[in-house]
Coordinates of N, CA and C in Angstrom, one line a residue:
Chain A
N1 N 1.2 -1.0 -0.1 CA -0.5 0.3 0.4 C 1.2 1.4 0.0
A2 N 0.7 2.4 -0.7 CA 1.5 3.6 -1.1 C 0.6 4.3 0.6
G3 N -0.5 4.8 0.9 CA -0.8 5.3 1.6 C -1.4 6.0 1.0
V4 N -1.1 7.5 1.8 CA -1.9 8.7 1.2 C -0.7 9.3 0.4
T5 N -1.3 10.1 -1.0 CA 0.3 10.4 -1.8 C -1.0 11.8 -2.4
Q6 N 0.2 12.5 -2.4 CA 0.4 13.8 -2.3 C 0.6 14.8 -3.5
T7 N 0.9 15.2 -5.0 CA 1.5 16.0 -5.5 C 1.0 16.8 -6.1
P8 N 1.7 18.2 -6.2 CA 3.3 17.9 -6.0 C 3.9 18.6 -4.8
K9 N 5.3 18.1 -4.2 CA 5.2 18.7 -2.7 C 5.8 19.4 -2.8
F10 N 6.2 20.9 -4.1 CA 6.4 21.8 -4.1 C 5.5 22.5 -5.6
R11 N 5.0 23.4 -4.9 CA 5.0 24.2 -5.7 C 5.1 26.2 -5.1
I12 N 5.0 26.9 -6.7 CA 5.1 28.3 -6.7 C 4.3 28.8 -7.2
L13 N 3.0 30.0 -7.7 CA 2.2 30.5 -8.0 C 2.7 31.7 -7.3
K14 N 1.5 32.7 -9.0 CA 1.7 33.4 -9.4 C 0.3 34.4 -8.7
I15 N -0.2 34.9 -7.9 CA -1.1 35.0 -7.2 C -2.2 35.5 -8.6
G16 N -3.1 35.3 -8.3 CA -4.3 35.1 -9.6 C -4.3 33.5 -10.6
Q17 N -3.0 33.3 -10.1 CA -2.7 31.3 -11.0 C -3.8 30.4 -10.3
S18 N -4.4 29.2 -11.3 CA -5.6 28.5 -10.5 C -4.4 27.3 -10.0
M19 N -4.4 26.2 -9.5 CA -3.8 24.8 -9.8 C -4.7 23.7 -8.7
T20 N -4.6 22.9 -8.5 CA -5.0 22.0 -8.1 C -3.5 21.0 -7.8
L21 N -4.4 20.7 -6.5 CA -3.1 19.6 -5.7 C -4.0 18.6 -5.3
Q22 N -2.8 17.8 -6.2 CA -3.9 16.0 -6.1 C -3.3 15.1 -4.4
C23 N -5.1 14.6 -4.6 CA -4.5 13.3 -3.3 C -5.5 11.8 -3.8
T24 N -4.2 11.2 -3.5 CA -5.6 9.6 -3.6 C -4.5 9.1 -2.6
Q25 N -6.1 7.8 -2.2 CA -5.4 7.0 -1.2 C -5.7 5.8 -1.7
D26 N -4.8 4.2 -1.1 CA -5.4 2.8 -1.8 C -5.6 2.3 -0.7
M27 N -6.0 2.9 0.6 CA -6.6 2.0 1.4 C -8.1 1.8 2.3
N28 N -9.0 2.5 0.8 CA -10.6 2.5 0.4 C -11.0 2.9 1.8
H29 N -10.1 3.9 2.1 CA -10.8 4.9 3.5 C -12.2 5.5 3.1
N30 N -12.9 5.7 4.0 CA -14.1 6.6 3.7 C -14.0 8.4 3.8
Y31 N -13.7 8.5 5.2 CA -13.1 9.9 5.4 C -12.1 10.3 4.7
M32 N -11.7 12.0 3.9 CA -10.9 11.5 3.5 C -11.1 13.9 3.9
Y33 N -10.1 14.2 4.3 CA -9.1 15.8 4.6 C -8.7 16.3 4.0
W34 N -8.9 17.9 4.2 CA -7.2 19.1 3.4 C -7.2 19.6 4.7
Y35 N -6.3 19.3 4.7 CA -5.5 20.5 5.9 C -4.8 21.2 5.8
R36 N -4.6 23.0 6.4 CA -3.6 23.6 6.0 C -2.9 24.2 7.2
Q37 N -1.4 24.1 7.6 CA -0.3 24.7 8.5 C 0.6 25.5 8.8
D38 N 0.3 26.6 8.6 CA 1.3 28.0 8.5 C 1.9 27.7 9.8
P39 N 3.2 27.9 9.5 CA 4.1 28.3 10.8 C 4.0 28.6 12.7
G40 N 3.3 27.2 13.2 CA 3.6 27.9 14.5 C 2.5 27.8 14.9
M41 N 1.4 27.6 14.1 CA -0.4 26.9 13.8 C 0.0 25.7 14.3
G42 N -1.4 25.6 14.5 CA -2.4 24.2 14.3 C -2.4 23.4 12.6
L43 N -2.5 22.8 12.8 CA -3.2 21.7 11.5 C -4.7 22.7 11.4
K44 N -5.3 23.7 9.9 CA -7.6 24.2 10.1 C -7.7 23.2 8.9
L45 N -8.3 22.8 9.4 CA -8.9 22.0 8.4 C -10.0 23.2 7.2
I46 N -9.9 22.6 5.9 CA -10.5 23.4 4.7 C -11.7 22.7 4.6
Y47 N -11.3 21.5 3.9 CA -12.4 20.4 3.5 C -12.9 18.9 4.1
Y48 N -13.7 18.6 4.0 CA -13.9 17.2 4.8 C -14.7 16.4 3.4
S49 N -14.6 15.4 3.0 CA -15.4 14.4 3.0 C -15.5 13.1 3.0
V50 N -16.5 11.8 3.3 CA -17.5 11.9 4.3 C -17.3 10.9 3.3
G51 N -17.3 10.2 1.7 CA -17.3 9.3 1.1 C -17.9 10.8 -0.8
A52 N -17.7 9.0 -1.1 CA -17.1 9.7 -2.6 C -18.7 10.4 -2.9
G53 N -18.6 11.9 -3.7 CA -19.6 12.0 -3.4 C -20.4 13.2 -3.1
I54 N -19.2 13.3 -1.3 CA -20.0 13.9 -0.7 C -18.4 15.4 -0.2
T55 N -18.8 16.5 0.3 CA -18.2 16.8 1.0 C -18.7 18.5 1.3
D56 N -17.5 18.6 2.3 CA -18.0 19.8 3.1 C -17.2 21.2 3.7
K57 N -17.6 21.9 4.5 CA -16.5 22.5 4.9 C -15.9 23.0 5.6
G58 N -14.8 23.1 5.5 CA -14.3 22.9 7.4 C -14.4 24.4 8.2
E59 N -13.3 24.5 9.0 CA -12.8 25.6 8.7 C -12.5 27.3 8.8
V60 N -12.2 26.5 7.1 CA -11.0 28.0 6.9 C -11.3 27.4 5.3
P61 N -12.8 27.6 4.3 CA -13.3 26.9 3.4 C -12.9 27.6 2.0
N62 N -12.5 29.5 2.7 CA -12.7 30.5 1.1 C -11.4 30.8 0.6
G63 N -11.8 30.1 -0.8 CA -10.3 29.7 -1.8 C -10.4 28.8 -1.9
Y64 N -10.9 27.7 -1.7 CA -10.6 26.5 -2.3 C -11.5 26.3 -2.4
N65 N -11.6 24.6 -3.5 CA -12.9 23.7 -3.7 C -12.5 22.3 -4.0
V66 N -12.9 21.3 -3.8 CA -12.9 20.3 -3.6 C -14.0 19.5 -4.5
S67 N -13.4 18.3 -5.2 CA -14.1 17.1 -5.4 C -14.0 16.0 -4.9
R68 N -15.4 14.7 -4.5 CA -14.6 13.3 -4.6 C -15.8 12.5 -5.6
S69 N -15.2 12.0 -6.5 CA -15.5 11.7 -7.1 C -15.3 9.9 -6.9
T70 N -14.8 9.4 -6.7 CA -14.2 7.6 -6.3 C -13.7 8.2 -4.7
T71 N -13.6 7.4 -4.6 CA -13.2 7.0 -2.9 C -12.1 7.3 -2.8
E72 N -10.7 6.7 -4.0 CA -10.0 7.4 -3.7 C -8.8 8.7 -4.0
D73 N -9.7 9.3 -4.6 CA -9.3 10.8 -5.1 C -10.1 11.9 -4.7
F74 N -9.0 13.0 -3.8 CA -9.8 14.0 -3.7 C -8.4 15.2 -3.7
P75 N -8.7 15.7 -4.9 CA -7.9 17.3 -4.8 C -8.6 18.0 -4.7
L76 N -7.8 18.6 -4.4 CA -7.7 20.4 -4.0 C -7.5 21.6 -4.8
R77 N -8.4 22.5 -5.3 CA -8.3 23.2 -6.3 C -8.6 24.9 -5.6
L78 N -6.4 25.3 -5.9 CA -7.0 26.9 -5.6 C -7.7 27.6 -6.5
E79 N -8.2 28.4 -6.9 CA -9.2 29.1 -8.4 C -8.3 30.6 -8.9
L80 N -8.1 31.1 -7.6 CA -7.3 33.2 -7.7 C -6.0 32.6 -6.2
A81 N -5.0 32.1 -6.7 CA -3.9 32.1 -5.9 C -3.9 33.5 -4.7
A82 N -3.6 33.7 -3.4 CA -3.5 34.7 -2.9 C -1.9 33.9 -2.2
P83 N -1.0 35.6 -1.6 CA -0.8 35.6 -0.9 C -1.3 34.8 0.1
S84 N -2.2 34.8 0.8 CA -2.4 34.3 2.0 C -2.2 32.7 1.8
Q85 N -2.9 31.8 0.8 CA -3.5 31.1 0.6 C -1.3 30.3 1.1
T86 N -0.8 30.9 1.4 CA 0.5 30.3 1.1 C 0.6 29.6 2.2
S87 N 1.0 28.1 2.4 CA 0.8 27.5 3.6 C 1.4 26.2 3.6
V88 N 1.8 25.2 3.9 CA 1.8 23.6 3.5 C 0.5 22.6 4.1
Y89 N 0.3 21.8 2.4 CA -1.2 21.3 2.6 C -1.5 20.2 3.1
F90 N -1.8 18.7 3.7 CA -2.0 18.0 4.0 C -2.8 17.6 3.9
C91 N -2.8 16.4 3.4 CA -4.2 15.5 2.6 C -4.4 14.2 4.0
A92 N -5.3 13.9 4.0 CA -5.2 12.9 5.6 C -7.0 11.9 4.9
S93 N -6.9 10.8 5.9 CA -7.8 9.6 5.2 C -8.5 9.1 6.7
R94 N -9.1 8.5 6.9 CA -9.1 7.4 8.2 C -10.6 6.7 8.3
Y95 N -10.4 5.0 7.9 CA -11.4 4.5 8.2 C -13.2 4.6 9.1
L96 N -14.2 5.6 9.2 CA -14.8 5.4 10.3 C -15.9 4.6 10.1
A97 N -15.7 3.7 11.5 CA -17.4 3.0 11.5 C -17.8 3.3 12.0
N98 N -17.1 2.3 13.0 CA -17.6 2.1 15.1 C -16.3 2.0 15.4
G99 N -15.4 2.5 15.1 CA -14.0 2.5 15.8 C -13.8 4.0 16.4
D100 N -14.0 4.3 17.2 CA -13.0 6.0 17.8 C -12.1 5.7 17.7
F101 N -11.2 5.0 17.2 CA -10.3 5.8 17.5 C -9.2 5.5 16.3
A102 N -9.9 5.5 14.7 CA -9.4 5.0 13.7 C -8.0 6.3 13.5
E103 N -6.6 5.5 13.2 CA -5.9 6.8 13.1 C -6.4 7.4 11.4
A104 N -5.4 8.9 12.0 CA -5.5 9.3 10.6 C -4.6 9.3 9.6
F105 N -4.4 9.1 8.8 CA -3.0 8.6 8.2 C -3.2 9.8 6.7
F106 N -1.1 10.9 6.7 CA -2.0 12.4 6.4 C -0.5 12.3 4.9
G107 N -0.8 12.5 3.7 CA 0.4 12.2 2.8 C 1.2 13.6 3.4
Q108 N 2.5 13.1 2.8 CA 3.3 13.9 2.3 C 3.4 15.3 2.6
G109 N 2.9 16.2 2.3 CA 2.8 17.8 2.3 C 3.0 17.9 1.3
T110 N 2.2 19.7 0.5 CA 2.7 20.1 -0.7 C 2.9 21.7 0.0
R111 N 4.3 21.8 -0.2 CA 4.6 23.4 0.4 C 4.3 24.1 -1.1
L112 N 3.1 25.7 -0.3 CA 2.9 25.9 -1.6 C 3.4 27.6 -1.5
T113 N 3.8 28.1 -2.0 CA 4.4 29.5 -1.8 C 3.7 30.8 -3.5
V114 N 2.8 31.5 -2.2 CA 2.2 32.5 -3.9 C 2.8 33.3 -3.6
V115 N 3.1 33.8 -4.6 CA 4.4 34.9 -4.9 C 3.9 36.4 -6.5
Chain B
R1 N -12.3 29.4 26.3 CA -11.2 28.1 25.6 C -10.7 28.1 25.0
K2 N -10.2 28.1 24.4 CA -9.8 27.4 22.7 C -10.3 25.8 23.0
E3 N -10.2 25.7 22.0 CA -10.7 23.9 21.3 C -9.7 23.1 21.9
V4 N -8.6 23.1 21.3 CA -7.8 22.5 21.8 C -6.3 22.9 22.3
E5 N -5.6 23.0 23.8 CA -4.8 24.2 23.5 C -3.9 23.4 24.3
Q6 N -2.4 23.3 23.8 CA -1.6 22.0 24.5 C -0.2 23.4 25.1
D7 N 0.1 23.2 26.1 CA 1.9 24.1 26.3 C 2.3 24.4 25.7
P8 N 2.7 25.5 25.0 CA 4.0 26.2 23.9 C 4.7 25.3 23.4
G9 N 5.6 25.8 24.7 CA 6.9 24.8 24.3 C 8.2 25.9 24.1
P10 N 9.1 26.3 23.9 CA 9.7 24.4 23.3 C 10.3 24.3 25.0
F11 N 10.1 22.7 24.3 CA 10.7 22.5 25.3 C 12.2 21.9 25.3
N12 N 13.7 22.2 26.1 CA 14.6 21.7 25.7 C 15.0 20.7 26.7
V13 N 15.3 19.7 26.9 CA 16.1 18.5 27.5 C 17.0 17.9 26.6
P14 N 17.9 16.9 28.3 CA 18.7 16.4 27.9 C 18.9 15.3 27.7
E15 N 19.0 14.3 27.6 CA 18.4 12.3 27.3 C 19.1 11.4 28.5
G16 N 18.1 11.2 28.3 CA 17.6 10.6 29.7 C 15.9 11.1 30.4
A17 N 16.2 12.2 30.4 CA 15.5 13.1 30.7 C 13.8 12.4 30.6
T18 N 12.9 12.7 31.4 CA 11.2 12.6 31.0 C 11.3 14.0 31.3
V19 N 10.2 14.8 30.8 CA 9.3 15.6 30.1 C 7.7 14.8 29.9
A20 N 7.1 16.0 30.5 CA 5.0 15.6 30.2 C 4.7 16.6 29.3
F21 N 4.1 16.9 28.4 CA 3.2 17.8 27.9 C 1.7 17.2 28.4
N22 N 1.4 19.1 28.7 CA 0.0 19.1 29.3 C -1.4 19.0 27.7
C23 N -2.3 19.4 27.5 CA -3.1 19.2 27.2 C -5.0 19.6 27.3
T24 N -4.8 21.0 27.2 CA -6.7 20.6 27.5 C -7.7 20.8 26.3
Y25 N -8.8 20.5 26.5 CA -9.9 20.2 25.4 C -11.1 20.7 25.6
S26 N -11.8 22.0 24.8 CA -13.0 22.8 25.4 C -14.2 22.3 25.9
N27 N -14.9 20.8 24.5 CA -15.9 20.4 24.6 C -16.1 19.5 25.2
S28 N -16.8 19.5 26.4 CA -16.8 17.7 27.6 C -17.7 16.9 26.3
A29 N -18.0 17.1 25.8 CA -19.2 16.1 24.8 C -17.6 14.8 23.8
S30 N -16.5 14.9 23.7 CA -15.2 14.8 22.8 C -15.8 12.9 23.5
Q31 N -14.5 12.7 22.8 CA -15.4 10.9 23.0 C -13.4 10.5 23.2
S32 N -12.9 11.1 21.9 CA -11.4 10.6 21.3 C -10.6 11.0 20.6
F33 N -9.4 10.4 21.5 CA -8.1 11.8 22.1 C -6.6 11.0 21.9
F34 N -6.0 11.9 21.1 CA -5.2 11.6 19.9 C -3.7 12.5 20.4
W35 N -2.7 11.7 20.6 CA -1.4 12.3 19.8 C -0.4 11.9 19.5
Y36 N -0.3 13.1 18.4 CA 0.8 12.7 17.0 C 1.2 13.4 17.1
R37 N 2.7 12.8 16.1 CA 3.7 13.2 16.1 C 4.7 13.6 14.6
Q38 N 5.0 15.4 14.5 CA 5.6 15.7 13.5 C 6.7 16.1 13.5
D39 N 7.8 14.7 12.6 CA 9.1 15.8 12.8 C 9.7 17.3 11.6
C40 N 10.3 17.2 11.6 CA 10.2 19.1 11.0 C 10.3 18.9 8.7
R41 N 9.3 19.4 8.9 CA 9.1 19.5 7.5 C 9.1 18.4 7.0
K42 N 7.4 17.1 7.8 CA 6.9 16.5 8.1 C 5.8 16.2 8.1
E43 N 4.8 14.9 7.8 CA 3.8 14.5 7.7 C 3.7 14.4 9.8
P44 N 2.6 14.8 10.3 CA 2.1 14.1 11.2 C 2.2 12.7 11.5
K45 N 1.9 12.1 12.6 CA 2.0 10.5 12.5 C 1.0 10.1 13.4
L46 N 0.5 9.3 13.8 CA -0.2 9.0 15.2 C 0.9 8.2 15.8
L47 N 1.0 8.3 17.6 CA 2.0 8.2 18.3 C 1.2 7.3 19.3
M48 N -0.1 7.7 19.6 CA -0.7 6.5 20.2 C -1.7 6.8 20.6
S49 N -2.8 6.7 20.8 CA -4.7 7.0 21.4 C -4.2 7.0 22.6
V50 N -5.3 8.1 23.3 CA -5.6 8.2 24.2 C -6.7 7.5 25.3
Y51 N -6.7 6.6 26.3 CA -8.3 5.7 26.3 C -8.4 6.2 28.0
S52 N -10.1 6.0 28.0 CA -10.2 6.6 30.1 C -9.2 6.0 31.2
S53 N -8.8 4.5 30.9 CA -8.1 4.2 31.3 C -6.6 4.2 32.0
G54 N -5.5 6.0 30.3 CA -4.4 6.0 30.7 C -3.9 4.5 29.8
N55 N -2.9 4.8 29.0 CA -2.1 3.6 28.1 C -0.8 4.1 27.8
E56 N -0.2 3.0 28.0 CA 1.3 2.8 28.0 C 2.0 2.4 26.9
D57 N 2.9 3.2 26.3 CA 3.0 2.6 25.2 C 5.3 2.6 25.3
G58 N 5.9 1.0 25.3 CA 7.6 1.2 26.4 C 7.2 2.7 26.5
R59 N 7.6 4.2 26.4 CA 8.9 4.4 26.8 C 6.9 5.9 27.3
F60 N 6.7 5.7 26.4 CA 5.4 6.5 26.2 C 4.4 6.0 27.5
T61 N 3.9 7.5 28.4 CA 2.5 7.3 29.2 C 1.2 8.3 28.5
A62 N 0.2 8.2 28.1 CA -1.2 8.8 28.1 C -1.7 8.7 29.5
Q63 N -2.1 10.6 29.8 CA -3.3 9.7 30.2 C -4.7 11.2 29.6
L64 N -5.7 10.1 30.8 CA -7.1 11.6 30.5 C -7.9 11.5 31.2
N65 N -8.0 13.0 32.0 CA -9.0 13.1 32.8 C -9.8 13.6 32.9
R66 N -11.6 13.9 32.5 CA -12.5 13.7 31.6 C -12.7 15.0 32.5
A67 N -13.2 14.7 33.7 CA -13.6 15.7 34.9 C -12.8 17.4 34.5
S68 N -10.9 17.1 34.7 CA -10.8 18.5 34.3 C -10.4 18.6 32.5
Q69 N -11.0 17.8 31.7 CA -10.7 18.3 30.2 C -9.4 18.2 29.8
Y70 N -8.8 17.3 30.0 CA -6.9 16.4 30.5 C -6.7 16.1 29.7
I71 N -5.1 16.4 28.8 CA -4.7 15.1 28.2 C -2.9 15.5 28.8
S72 N -2.2 13.7 29.1 CA -1.4 14.6 28.8 C -0.3 13.4 28.2
L73 N 0.9 13.8 28.4 CA 1.3 12.3 27.5 C 3.1 12.9 28.2
L74 N 3.4 11.2 28.7 CA 4.6 11.8 29.7 C 5.8 10.9 28.7
I75 N 7.1 10.9 28.9 CA 8.2 10.5 28.6 C 8.9 10.2 28.9
R76 N 9.4 9.1 28.7 CA 10.1 9.0 30.3 C 12.2 8.6 29.4
D77 N 12.8 8.6 29.6 CA 14.1 8.1 29.1 C 14.6 9.2 28.2
S78 N 14.0 10.5 27.9 CA 14.4 10.9 26.7 C 15.1 10.5 25.7
K79 N 15.2 10.0 24.1 CA 16.1 9.9 23.0 C 16.1 10.9 22.3
L80 N 17.5 11.3 21.5 CA 17.6 12.2 20.9 C 16.5 11.9 19.9
S81 N 16.1 11.1 19.2 CA 15.1 11.0 18.2 C 13.8 10.9 18.8
D82 N 14.2 11.5 19.8 CA 12.6 12.0 20.3 C 11.9 13.7 20.3
S83 N 12.9 14.2 19.2 CA 13.2 15.5 18.7 C 11.8 15.4 18.2
A84 N 11.0 16.3 18.3 CA 10.1 16.4 17.3 C 8.4 17.5 17.9
T85 N 7.9 17.7 16.5 CA 6.5 18.0 17.4 C 5.3 17.3 17.8
Y86 N 5.0 17.9 18.9 CA 3.0 16.5 19.7 C 2.6 17.8 19.4
L87 N 1.7 17.0 18.9 CA 0.1 17.5 18.4 C -0.4 16.9 19.2
C88 N -1.5 17.8 20.3 CA -2.2 16.7 21.1 C -4.0 16.5 19.9
V89 N -4.4 15.6 19.7 CA -5.7 15.7 19.0 C -6.5 15.6 19.6
V90 N -8.1 16.1 19.1 CA -8.9 15.6 19.8 C -10.5 15.5 18.7
R91 N -10.9 14.3 18.6 CA -12.8 14.2 18.0 C -13.5 14.5 18.8
G92 N -14.5 15.1 17.3 CA -15.8 15.7 18.0 C -16.5 14.3 18.1
S93 N -17.3 15.1 18.7 CA -18.6 13.8 19.1 C -20.2 14.1 18.2
G94 N -20.7 13.5 18.0 CA -22.0 13.5 17.9 C -21.7 14.1 16.3
G95 N -22.1 14.9 16.1 CA -22.5 15.3 14.2 C -21.1 15.9 13.9
S96 N -20.1 16.5 15.0 CA -19.0 17.1 14.6 C -17.9 15.3 14.8
N97 N -18.5 14.0 14.7 CA -17.7 13.4 14.8 C -17.0 12.7 14.1
Y98 N -16.7 14.1 12.4 CA -16.1 13.8 11.3 C -14.4 14.1 11.8
K99 N -15.3 15.0 12.1 CA -13.9 16.3 12.9 C -12.7 15.4 13.8
L100 N -11.7 15.8 13.9 CA -10.1 15.9 14.2 C -9.7 17.4 14.3
T101 N -9.7 18.3 15.8 CA -9.2 19.2 16.1 C -7.5 18.8 16.5
F102 N -6.6 20.2 15.8 CA -6.0 20.0 16.7 C -5.1 21.2 17.1
G103 N -4.1 20.4 18.4 CA -4.0 21.5 18.9 C -2.1 22.4 18.3
K104 N -1.8 23.7 19.0 CA -0.8 24.2 18.0 C 0.6 23.4 18.4
G105 N 0.3 22.2 18.7 CA 1.9 21.0 19.0 C 2.9 22.1 20.1
T106 N 3.4 20.9 20.4 CA 4.5 21.7 21.7 C 5.8 20.6 21.0
L107 N 6.9 21.7 20.4 CA 8.2 21.3 20.3 C 9.8 20.7 21.2
L108 N 9.6 19.7 21.3 CA 10.4 19.2 22.3 C 11.8 19.3 21.5
T109 N 12.8 19.1 21.8 CA 14.9 18.6 21.5 C 14.9 18.4 22.5
V110 N 15.6 17.4 22.2 CA 16.4 16.4 23.7 C 17.6 16.6 22.7
N111 N 18.8 16.5 24.1 CA 19.8 17.1 23.4 C 21.1 16.3 23.9
P112 N 21.8 16.6 23.6 CA 22.9 14.7 23.7 C 24.0 15.4 25.5

């Protein structure tokens, strides 16, 4: 199993450009998440999905969009990049059925700089 | 009170020391608690879940005090390889059971 795979690992964008951060998992997990982590701050939830076709906003969704057409993939779209979106982005997944203590697995992160 | 609040750190300790991290959470209905470890420029990884009765995994002990809404992590006999940021994580309850809320993390540096 590859686990959670994110691409790209690094990206520099100019203000106003758009891009898609890719995330795929091969563990058949139902829940998937996108977080951003700013220096010295905790992870903030951007969007999450409880299964294919179902997505919902987290704490900081403005400026982002997501889709979940398959169980495996959960891409994050930035339409008009702004300097405030400079951050490290982590995708995560977990299988939540009856287990309260299901572990969340994270991708290696995407370091995005908007200039 | 913030949803999840941790000791701000950083902690600098010598090898072999015992170090304790504290975390408080605001939602008394929260059911599941975790400690994650994050190495520099890496993704978070689960260190251990925190059970009501407390649990131990080698040199690591986690405790939960529901009455005080307090979680702790104790590391005994610190190793250089324990240097990392430790994240306290709380899972929401009821309609928010999808949600994992992360503390800001506490940086630990173990010195030779």
